[in-house]
């Protein structure tokens, strides 16, 4: 299941007619609620909206139907924006995003063509060239700003003009306080309840839906590792030859400066090479259970952590502004991703470390798989079987990637293993989530 498989996926991602009607009758569209409006939740909304699934949205005080749409995406923040910095979109993600309409020109992506490393004293380290990625996998490996990807997916999920299927509907400031998997019911902080055929918990590492699926609270444990994160305007590097290492020397892609005591500066370009995403990874001496997952930080704190690095690296750190300090956490393997009418997606199911750049890609694979399994014509009675199929298709693979991301981060002997192992790259980046799900359905005559 985790091997390289590539087929034409565009029809399965976008077509609303991949399911054969029973006895000549098409089942009514499903009522689907998605909790969480991040990258994975929006990708699921797009994939499922294109299958024609509808939801009746009711105000509890009047019980009046005010609109008919494809999905409800419940987002607890009053301002619907994506936080964080840049992300990698490896070929297994691009293979899903391009057919959805989330193309490179729209996300202003930069090709990931290689990686260059340095010692903290400025000495050269190892270099990896990945120029054959597109030829090998049929898609580029791209680097983009998270906000750019979020904006494109948001438009694709909620637009009313470019898609024949009705758009998803977004409810802001809609915090979920409880979920009944058996009833498919969400209870909101304001007292409203919403009943759906299917609920998708895409509400991140601190997922409330996960607690309903597992019937217990489970948090991602502290890792004792954190990273300063910031973005630099690339124009600030002009006329500073000591910073040519960032963009001008070596292939397009990340730069890694690592010390033996596990302090790492990690940079890569995004937004058409106009921005530099940067992280300062280090062992975190705070009690991570008593501080926020991400909190503001200062330039002085950043410089103090890397004060013995070469001056050419110090020059780059001195450009840092609007710095955040983020904890790195990884969920343990969950006993299940499904319960009743509910399933988990993305970080709610498999939050992982960014070691091999697959966190967002795994969420996109989840979303694309749901779009295939819950194709047009899926009846409410099909839901339990389709959720079992979703778990069978996704859980083992996502947990493999999650656990490799963790072990290659904490085990010094395994650091960099992914970038040195073509077979592992083929298993991860050569995977075709849509093609695998389509084959699963064909073999089982679903």
CSV table of C-alpha atoms in Angstrom, one decimal, residues 1-430:
chain,number,residue,atom,x,y,z
A,1,UNK,CA,0.0,0.0,0.0
A,2,UNK,CA,2.9,2.4,0.6
A,3,UNK,CA,4.7,1.8,-2.6
A,4,UNK,CA,5.0,3.9,-5.7
A,5,UNK,CA,1.7,4.1,-7.6
A,6,UNK,CA,0.9,6.7,-10.3
A,7,UNK,CA,-2.2,6.9,-12.4
A,8,UNK,CA,-4.3,9.6,-13.9
A,9,UNK,CA,-6.0,11.1,-10.9
A,10,UNK,CA,-7.8,14.2,-12.3
A,11,UNK,CA,-11.1,12.5,-12.9
A,12,UNK,CA,-11.4,11.0,-9.4
A,13,UNK,CA,-10.5,14.3,-7.7
A,14,UNK,CA,-12.9,16.5,-9.6
A,15,UNK,CA,-15.7,14.4,-11.1
A,16,UNK,CA,-19.1,14.3,-9.3
A,17,UNK,CA,-20.1,11.1,-11.0
A,18,UNK,CA,-17.5,8.4,-10.0
A,19,UNK,CA,-20.1,6.2,-8.3
A,20,UNK,CA,-22.6,4.1,-10.1
A,21,UNK,CA,-26.2,4.7,-8.9
A,22,UNK,CA,-27.9,1.7,-7.3
A,23,UNK,CA,-30.8,0.4,-9.3
A,24,UNK,CA,-30.7,3.4,-11.5
A,25,UNK,CA,-31.3,5.8,-8.6
A,26,UNK,CA,-28.7,8.2,-7.3
A,27,UNK,CA,-28.6,8.6,-3.5
A,28,UNK,CA,-29.2,12.0,-2.0
A,29,UNK,CA,-26.2,14.1,-1.4
A,30,UNK,CA,-24.6,13.6,2.0
A,31,UNK,CA,-24.7,16.2,4.7
A,32,UNK,CA,-21.1,16.7,5.7
A,33,UNK,CA,-19.6,18.9,8.4
A,34,UNK,CA,-15.9,19.7,8.6
A,35,UNK,CA,-14.5,21.0,11.9
A,36,UNK,CA,-11.4,23.0,11.2
A,37,UNK,CA,-10.6,25.3,8.3
A,38,UNK,CA,-6.9,24.8,7.9
A,39,UNK,CA,-5.2,23.4,4.8
A,40,UNK,CA,-6.4,19.8,5.2
A,41,UNK,CA,-10.0,20.8,6.1
A,42,UNK,CA,-10.2,23.1,3.1
A,43,UNK,CA,-8.8,20.4,0.8
A,44,UNK,CA,-11.5,18.0,2.1
A,45,UNK,CA,-14.1,20.6,1.5
A,46,UNK,CA,-13.1,21.1,-2.1
A,47,UNK,CA,-12.8,17.3,-2.8
A,48,UNK,CA,-16.2,16.6,-1.3
A,49,UNK,CA,-18.0,19.6,-2.7
A,50,UNK,CA,-17.0,18.4,-6.2
A,51,UNK,CA,-18.8,15.2,-5.5
A,52,UNK,CA,-22.1,17.1,-5.0
A,53,UNK,CA,-22.7,16.5,-1.3
A,54,UNK,CA,-25.1,19.0,0.2
A,55,UNK,CA,-25.9,20.2,3.7
A,56,UNK,CA,-28.9,22.0,5.0
A,57,UNK,CA,-27.8,24.8,7.3
A,58,UNK,CA,-30.4,25.6,10.0
A,59,UNK,CA,-30.6,28.4,12.6
A,60,UNK,CA,-31.8,26.6,15.8
A,61,UNK,CA,-34.0,29.5,16.9
A,62,UNK,CA,-36.2,29.4,13.8
A,63,UNK,CA,-35.5,26.0,12.3
A,64,UNK,CA,-35.6,27.8,9.0
A,65,UNK,CA,-33.5,26.5,6.1
A,66,UNK,CA,-31.5,29.5,5.1
A,67,UNK,CA,-29.1,27.9,2.5
A,68,UNK,CA,-28.2,24.7,0.8
A,69,UNK,CA,-24.5,24.1,0.4
A,70,UNK,CA,-22.0,21.3,0.0
A,71,UNK,CA,-20.3,21.4,3.4
A,72,UNK,CA,-20.1,23.2,6.7
A,73,UNK,CA,-16.6,24.1,7.7
A,74,UNK,CA,-16.7,25.1,11.3
A,75,UNK,CA,-13.7,27.4,12.3
A,76,UNK,CA,-13.4,28.5,15.8
A,77,UNK,CA,-11.4,31.7,15.2
A,78,UNK,CA,-13.3,34.9,14.4
A,79,UNK,CA,-10.8,35.9,11.8
A,80,UNK,CA,-10.4,33.2,9.2
A,81,UNK,CA,-6.6,33.3,8.5
A,82,UNK,CA,-3.9,30.7,8.5
A,83,UNK,CA,-1.0,31.0,10.9
A,84,UNK,CA,2.5,29.8,10.5
A,85,UNK,CA,5.1,30.4,7.9
A,86,UNK,CA,6.1,28.4,4.8
A,87,UNK,CA,5.5,24.8,3.9
A,88,UNK,CA,6.8,22.2,1.5
A,89,UNK,CA,4.5,20.7,-1.1
A,90,UNK,CA,6.3,17.4,-2.2
A,91,UNK,CA,5.2,15.5,-5.3
A,92,UNK,CA,2.6,13.4,-3.5
A,93,UNK,CA,0.9,16.7,-2.4
A,94,UNK,CA,1.2,18.4,-5.8
A,95,UNK,CA,-0.3,15.4,-7.4
A,96,UNK,CA,-3.5,16.1,-5.4
A,97,UNK,CA,-3.4,19.9,-5.4
A,98,UNK,CA,-2.9,20.6,-9.1
A,99,UNK,CA,-6.2,18.8,-10.2
A,100,UNK,CA,-8.0,20.7,-7.4
A,101,UNK,CA,-6.9,24.0,-9.0
A,102,UNK,CA,-4.3,24.8,-6.4
A,103,UNK,CA,-1.5,25.3,-9.0
A,104,UNK,CA,2.0,26.6,-8.6
A,105,UNK,CA,1.3,29.9,-10.2
A,106,UNK,CA,-1.4,30.6,-7.7
A,107,UNK,CA,0.6,29.6,-4.6
A,108,UNK,CA,3.7,31.4,-6.1
A,109,UNK,CA,5.8,28.3,-5.4
A,110,UNK,CA,9.5,27.9,-5.6
A,111,UNK,CA,11.0,24.6,-6.9
A,112,UNK,CA,12.8,22.5,-4.3
A,113,UNK,CA,15.8,21.4,-6.4
A,114,UNK,CA,18.3,20.5,-3.7
A,115,UNK,CA,19.6,21.0,-0.2
A,116,UNK,CA,22.9,22.5,1.0
A,117,UNK,CA,24.3,22.2,4.6
A,118,UNK,CA,27.0,24.0,6.5
A,119,UNK,CA,28.8,23.7,9.8
A,120,UNK,CA,28.1,26.4,12.3
A,121,UNK,CA,31.7,27.7,11.6
A,122,UNK,CA,30.7,28.2,7.9
A,123,UNK,CA,32.4,25.1,6.6
A,124,UNK,CA,30.7,23.2,3.8
A,125,UNK,CA,28.6,20.1,4.8
A,126,UNK,CA,26.7,17.7,2.6
A,127,UNK,CA,24.7,18.7,-0.5
A,128,UNK,CA,21.8,16.9,-2.2
A,129,UNK,CA,20.6,17.7,-5.7
A,130,UNK,CA,17.0,16.8,-6.5
A,131,UNK,CA,16.7,18.2,-10.1
A,132,UNK,CA,15.1,15.0,-11.3
A,133,UNK,CA,12.2,15.1,-8.9
A,134,UNK,CA,9.7,16.2,-11.5
A,135,UNK,CA,10.9,13.6,-14.0
A,136,UNK,CA,10.9,10.8,-11.4
A,137,UNK,CA,7.5,11.6,-9.9
A,138,UNK,CA,5.7,13.6,-12.5
A,139,UNK,CA,5.4,16.6,-10.2
A,140,UNK,CA,7.7,19.2,-8.7
A,141,UNK,CA,8.6,19.5,-5.1
A,142,UNK,CA,7.5,23.0,-4.3
A,143,UNK,CA,8.0,25.5,-1.4
A,144,UNK,CA,5.3,28.0,-0.7
A,145,UNK,CA,4.0,30.3,2.0
A,146,UNK,CA,1.3,28.7,4.1
A,147,UNK,CA,-0.9,31.8,3.8
A,148,UNK,CA,-0.7,31.7,0.0
A,149,UNK,CA,-1.8,28.0,-0.1
A,150,UNK,CA,-4.5,28.7,2.4
A,151,UNK,CA,-5.9,31.6,0.3
A,152,UNK,CA,-6.0,29.5,-2.9
A,153,UNK,CA,-7.7,26.6,-1.1
A,154,UNK,CA,-10.2,29.0,0.6
A,155,UNK,CA,-11.2,30.4,-2.8
A,156,UNK,CA,-11.6,27.0,-4.3
A,157,UNK,CA,-13.7,25.8,-1.3
A,158,UNK,CA,-16.0,28.8,-1.1
A,159,UNK,CA,-16.2,30.4,-4.6
A,160,UNK,CA,-19.5,30.6,-6.3
A,161,UNK,CA,-18.5,31.2,-9.9
A,162,UNK,CA,-15.8,28.7,-11.1
A,163,UNK,CA,-17.3,25.4,-10.0
A,164,UNK,CA,-20.6,23.9,-11.1
A,165,UNK,CA,-21.2,22.5,-7.6
A,166,UNK,CA,-22.5,24.7,-4.8
A,167,UNK,CA,-19.8,26.1,-2.6
A,168,UNK,CA,-18.9,25.1,0.9
A,169,UNK,CA,-20.3,27.4,3.7
A,170,UNK,CA,-18.1,28.9,6.3
A,171,UNK,CA,-19.2,29.6,9.9
A,172,UNK,CA,-16.8,31.8,11.9
A,173,UNK,CA,-16.5,31.9,15.7
A,174,UNK,CA,-18.2,28.5,15.8
A,175,UNK,CA,-16.4,26.7,18.6
A,176,UNK,CA,-17.4,23.0,19.0
A,177,UNK,CA,-17.8,22.0,22.6
A,178,UNK,CA,-19.0,18.4,22.1
A,179,UNK,CA,-19.5,15.8,19.3
A,180,UNK,CA,-21.7,12.7,19.3
A,181,UNK,CA,-20.2,10.2,16.9
A,182,UNK,CA,-23.3,7.9,17.0
A,183,UNK,CA,-25.7,10.7,16.2
A,184,UNK,CA,-23.4,12.7,13.9
A,185,UNK,CA,-24.2,15.7,16.1
A,186,UNK,CA,-22.1,18.8,16.9
A,187,UNK,CA,-22.9,21.1,19.8
A,188,UNK,CA,-21.5,24.6,19.6
A,189,UNK,CA,-20.4,27.0,22.3
A,190,UNK,CA,-23.4,29.1,21.6
A,191,UNK,CA,-25.7,26.2,22.2
A,192,UNK,CA,-26.5,25.4,18.6
A,193,UNK,CA,-26.5,21.8,17.4
A,194,UNK,CA,-25.9,20.5,13.9
A,195,UNK,CA,-26.6,16.9,12.8
A,196,UNK,CA,-24.7,15.6,9.8
A,197,UNK,CA,-24.3,12.3,7.9
A,198,UNK,CA,-20.5,12.6,8.3
A,199,UNK,CA,-18.3,14.7,10.5
A,200,UNK,CA,-14.6,15.2,9.7
A,201,UNK,CA,-12.4,16.3,12.5
A,202,UNK,CA,-9.7,18.5,10.9
A,203,UNK,CA,-9.2,20.6,14.0
A,204,UNK,CA,-5.5,20.2,14.5
A,205,UNK,CA,-3.1,18.9,17.1
A,206,UNK,CA,-5.4,19.9,20.0
A,207,UNK,CA,-8.5,18.4,18.4
A,208,UNK,CA,-11.7,18.3,20.3
A,209,UNK,CA,-13.2,15.9,17.8
A,210,UNK,CA,-10.3,13.4,18.5
A,211,UNK,CA,-11.5,13.1,22.1
A,212,UNK,CA,-15.0,12.2,20.9
A,213,UNK,CA,-13.6,9.6,18.5
A,214,UNK,CA,-11.4,8.0,21.2
A,215,UNK,CA,-13.7,8.5,24.1
A,216,UNK,CA,-10.8,10.0,26.0
A,217,UNK,CA,-8.5,13.0,25.9
A,218,UNK,CA,-5.1,12.3,24.3
A,219,UNK,CA,-2.5,15.1,23.8
A,220,UNK,CA,0.7,15.1,21.8
A,221,UNK,CA,3.5,14.8,24.4
A,222,UNK,CA,6.3,17.3,24.8
A,223,UNK,CA,9.3,16.8,22.6
A,224,UNK,CA,11.7,19.1,24.4
A,225,UNK,CA,12.4,20.7,21.0
A,226,UNK,CA,11.3,24.1,19.8
A,227,UNK,CA,12.0,26.4,16.9
A,228,UNK,CA,12.1,30.1,16.4
A,229,UNK,CA,10.2,30.9,13.2
A,230,UNK,CA,10.2,34.0,11.1
A,231,UNK,CA,10.2,35.3,7.5
A,232,UNK,CA,12.7,37.6,5.8
A,233,UNK,CA,12.0,39.9,2.8
A,234,UNK,CA,14.6,38.6,0.3
A,235,UNK,CA,15.3,42.2,-0.9
A,236,UNK,CA,17.1,42.8,2.4
A,237,UNK,CA,19.8,40.3,1.3
A,238,UNK,CA,20.8,42.6,-1.6
A,239,UNK,CA,24.2,44.1,-1.5
A,240,UNK,CA,25.2,41.7,1.3
A,241,UNK,CA,27.6,39.1,-0.3
A,242,UNK,CA,28.1,37.5,3.1
A,243,UNK,CA,24.5,36.2,2.8
A,244,UNK,CA,24.8,34.8,-0.7
A,245,UNK,CA,24.6,31.4,0.9
A,246,UNK,CA,20.9,31.9,1.4
A,247,UNK,CA,19.8,32.1,-2.3
A,248,UNK,CA,22.7,32.5,-4.7
A,249,UNK,CA,24.9,29.5,-3.8
A,250,UNK,CA,23.7,26.0,-4.7
A,251,UNK,CA,20.4,24.7,-6.0
A,252,UNK,CA,17.1,26.3,-5.2
A,253,UNK,CA,15.9,24.9,-1.9
A,254,UNK,CA,16.7,24.7,1.8
A,255,UNK,CA,19.9,25.6,3.6
A,256,UNK,CA,20.8,23.8,6.8
A,257,UNK,CA,23.3,24.9,9.4
A,258,UNK,CA,23.6,22.3,12.2
A,259,UNK,CA,25.8,22.1,15.3
A,260,UNK,CA,26.7,18.9,17.2
A,261,UNK,CA,24.7,20.0,20.2
A,262,UNK,CA,21.5,20.0,18.0
A,263,UNK,CA,21.1,23.7,17.2
A,264,UNK,CA,19.9,24.1,13.6
A,265,UNK,CA,19.2,27.1,11.4
A,266,UNK,CA,16.9,26.0,8.5
A,267,UNK,CA,15.9,28.3,5.6
A,268,UNK,CA,14.2,28.1,2.3
A,269,UNK,CA,12.6,30.5,-0.2
A,270,UNK,CA,9.0,30.9,-1.0
A,271,UNK,CA,6.5,33.4,-2.7
A,272,UNK,CA,8.5,33.5,-6.0
A,273,UNK,CA,11.8,33.9,-4.2
A,274,UNK,CA,10.7,37.1,-2.6
A,275,UNK,CA,10.5,35.7,1.0
A,276,UNK,CA,12.8,33.5,3.0
A,277,UNK,CA,11.2,31.2,5.5
A,278,UNK,CA,13.5,30.5,8.5
A,279,UNK,CA,13.6,28.4,11.6
A,280,UNK,CA,16.1,28.2,14.5
A,281,UNK,CA,15.6,24.7,16.0
A,282,UNK,CA,17.0,23.9,19.4
A,283,UNK,CA,16.5,21.9,22.6
A,284,UNK,CA,13.8,23.6,24.7
A,285,UNK,CA,14.7,24.1,28.4
A,286,UNK,CA,11.2,25.3,29.2
A,287,UNK,CA,8.5,23.1,30.8
A,288,UNK,CA,6.6,22.7,27.5
A,289,UNK,CA,3.5,21.6,29.4
A,290,UNK,CA,3.2,25.0,31.0
A,291,UNK,CA,3.7,27.3,28.0
A,292,UNK,CA,1.8,27.8,24.8
A,293,UNK,CA,2.4,25.8,21.7
A,294,UNK,CA,3.6,28.9,20.0
A,295,UNK,CA,4.4,32.2,21.7
A,296,UNK,CA,6.1,35.5,20.7
A,297,UNK,CA,9.9,35.7,20.9
A,298,UNK,CA,12.6,38.3,20.5
A,299,UNK,CA,15.6,38.8,18.2
A,300,UNK,CA,17.9,38.9,21.2
A,301,UNK,CA,16.6,35.5,22.3
A,302,UNK,CA,17.3,34.1,18.8
A,303,UNK,CA,20.8,35.6,18.6
A,304,UNK,CA,21.6,34.4,22.1
A,305,UNK,CA,20.8,30.8,21.1
A,306,UNK,CA,23.1,30.9,18.1
A,307,UNK,CA,25.7,33.4,19.3
A,308,UNK,CA,28.7,31.2,18.4
A,309,UNK,CA,27.6,30.6,14.7
A,310,UNK,CA,29.7,32.1,11.9
A,311,UNK,CA,29.2,35.9,11.3
A,312,UNK,CA,27.6,35.2,7.9
A,313,UNK,CA,24.8,33.3,9.7
A,314,UNK,CA,24.6,36.0,12.4
A,315,UNK,CA,24.0,38.6,9.7
A,316,UNK,CA,21.0,36.7,8.5
A,317,UNK,CA,19.6,36.2,12.0
A,318,UNK,CA,19.9,40.0,12.6
A,319,UNK,CA,17.2,40.5,9.9
A,320,UNK,CA,14.6,38.5,11.9
A,321,UNK,CA,11.4,40.3,12.9
A,322,UNK,CA,8.0,39.1,14.2
A,323,UNK,CA,9.6,36.0,15.6
A,324,UNK,CA,7.5,33.2,17.1
A,325,UNK,CA,8.7,30.3,19.2
A,326,UNK,CA,7.0,27.0,18.3
A,327,UNK,CA,7.0,23.7,20.1
A,328,UNK,CA,7.6,20.6,18.0
A,329,UNK,CA,5.2,17.8,18.9
A,330,UNK,CA,4.2,14.4,17.5
A,331,UNK,CA,1.1,12.4,18.3
A,332,UNK,CA,1.4,8.8,19.3
A,333,UNK,CA,-0.3,6.2,17.1
A,334,UNK,CA,-4.0,6.4,17.8
A,335,UNK,CA,-6.1,3.2,18.4
A,336,UNK,CA,-8.6,4.4,15.8
A,337,UNK,CA,-9.4,7.4,13.5
A,338,UNK,CA,-13.1,6.6,13.2
A,339,UNK,CA,-16.1,6.3,15.4
A,340,UNK,CA,-19.7,6.2,14.3
A,341,UNK,CA,-20.2,9.0,11.7
A,342,UNK,CA,-16.9,10.7,12.6
A,343,UNK,CA,-13.4,10.5,11.2
A,344,UNK,CA,-10.2,12.4,11.8
A,345,UNK,CA,-8.0,14.1,9.3
A,346,UNK,CA,-4.5,15.7,9.3
A,347,UNK,CA,-2.9,16.8,12.5
A,348,UNK,CA,-6.0,15.7,14.5
A,349,UNK,CA,-5.0,12.1,13.5
A,350,UNK,CA,-1.3,12.2,12.9
A,351,UNK,CA,0.4,15.5,13.9
A,352,UNK,CA,4.1,15.0,13.1
A,353,UNK,CA,7.4,16.7,13.1
A,354,UNK,CA,8.6,18.6,10.0
A,355,UNK,CA,11.7,16.4,9.6
A,356,UNK,CA,10.9,15.2,6.1
A,357,UNK,CA,8.4,17.9,5.1
A,358,UNK,CA,5.3,15.7,4.9
A,359,UNK,CA,2.8,17.1,7.5
A,360,UNK,CA,0.6,19.0,5.1
A,361,UNK,CA,1.0,16.4,2.4
A,362,UNK,CA,-0.4,13.7,4.6
A,363,UNK,CA,-3.4,15.9,5.3
A,364,UNK,CA,-3.9,16.4,1.6
A,365,UNK,CA,-3.7,12.6,1.0
A,366,UNK,CA,-6.4,12.2,3.7
A,367,UNK,CA,-8.6,14.8,2.0
A,368,UNK,CA,-8.2,13.3,-1.4
A,369,UNK,CA,-8.9,9.8,-0.2
A,370,UNK,CA,-12.2,11.0,1.4
A,371,UNK,CA,-13.1,12.6,-1.9
A,372,UNK,CA,-12.8,9.3,-3.7
A,373,UNK,CA,-14.5,7.1,-1.1
A,374,UNK,CA,-17.4,9.5,-0.6
A,375,UNK,CA,-18.0,10.1,-4.3
A,376,UNK,CA,-21.4,11.1,-5.7
A,377,UNK,CA,-24.1,8.5,-5.0
A,378,UNK,CA,-22.7,7.5,-1.7
A,379,UNK,CA,-25.7,6.7,0.6
A,380,UNK,CA,-25.9,7.4,4.3
A,381,UNK,CA,-25.9,3.6,4.8
A,382,UNK,CA,-22.5,3.4,3.1
A,383,UNK,CA,-20.8,5.6,5.6
A,384,UNK,CA,-19.6,3.0,8.1
A,385,UNK,CA,-18.0,0.9,5.4
A,386,UNK,CA,-16.4,3.9,3.7
A,387,UNK,CA,-14.9,5.1,7.0
A,388,UNK,CA,-13.4,1.7,7.6
A,389,UNK,CA,-11.9,1.9,4.1
A,390,UNK,CA,-10.6,5.4,4.8
A,391,UNK,CA,-8.8,4.1,7.9
A,392,UNK,CA,-7.5,1.1,6.1
A,393,UNK,CA,-6.1,3.2,3.3
A,394,UNK,CA,-4.7,6.0,5.4
A,395,UNK,CA,-3.8,5.1,9.0
A,396,UNK,CA,-0.8,2.7,8.4
A,397,UNK,CA,0.8,5.0,5.8
A,398,UNK,CA,0.4,8.3,7.7
A,399,UNK,CA,1.7,6.7,10.9
A,400,UNK,CA,4.7,5.3,9.0
A,401,UNK,CA,5.6,8.8,7.8
A,402,UNK,CA,4.9,10.3,11.2
A,403,UNK,CA,7.0,7.8,13.0
A,404,UNK,CA,9.9,8.2,10.6
A,405,UNK,CA,9.7,11.9,11.0
A,406,UNK,CA,10.1,11.5,14.7
A,407,UNK,CA,12.8,8.9,14.7
A,408,UNK,CA,14.9,10.7,12.1
A,409,UNK,CA,14.6,13.8,14.3
A,410,UNK,CA,15.5,12.4,17.7
A,411,UNK,CA,18.0,9.6,16.7
A,412,UNK,CA,21.4,11.2,15.7
A,413,UNK,CA,22.3,8.2,13.6
A,414,UNK,CA,19.1,8.6,11.5
A,415,UNK,CA,19.3,12.3,10.9
A,416,UNK,CA,19.2,13.1,7.2
A,417,UNK,CA,18.3,9.5,6.3
A,418,UNK,CA,15.3,10.4,4.2
A,419,UNK,CA,17.4,12.6,1.9
A,420,UNK,CA,20.1,9.9,1.5
A,421,UNK,CA,17.6,7.1,0.8
A,422,UNK,CA,16.0,7.1,-2.7
A,423,UNK,CA,13.8,4.1,-1.8
A,424,UNK,CA,12.3,5.8,1.1
A,425,UNK,CA,11.7,8.9,-1.0
A,426,UNK,CA,9.9,6.7,-3.6
A,427,UNK,CA,7.7,5.2,-0.9
A,428,UNK,CA,6.7,8.6,0.4
A,429,UNK,CA,6.7,10.9,-2.7
A,430,UNK,CA,5.8,8.4,-5.3
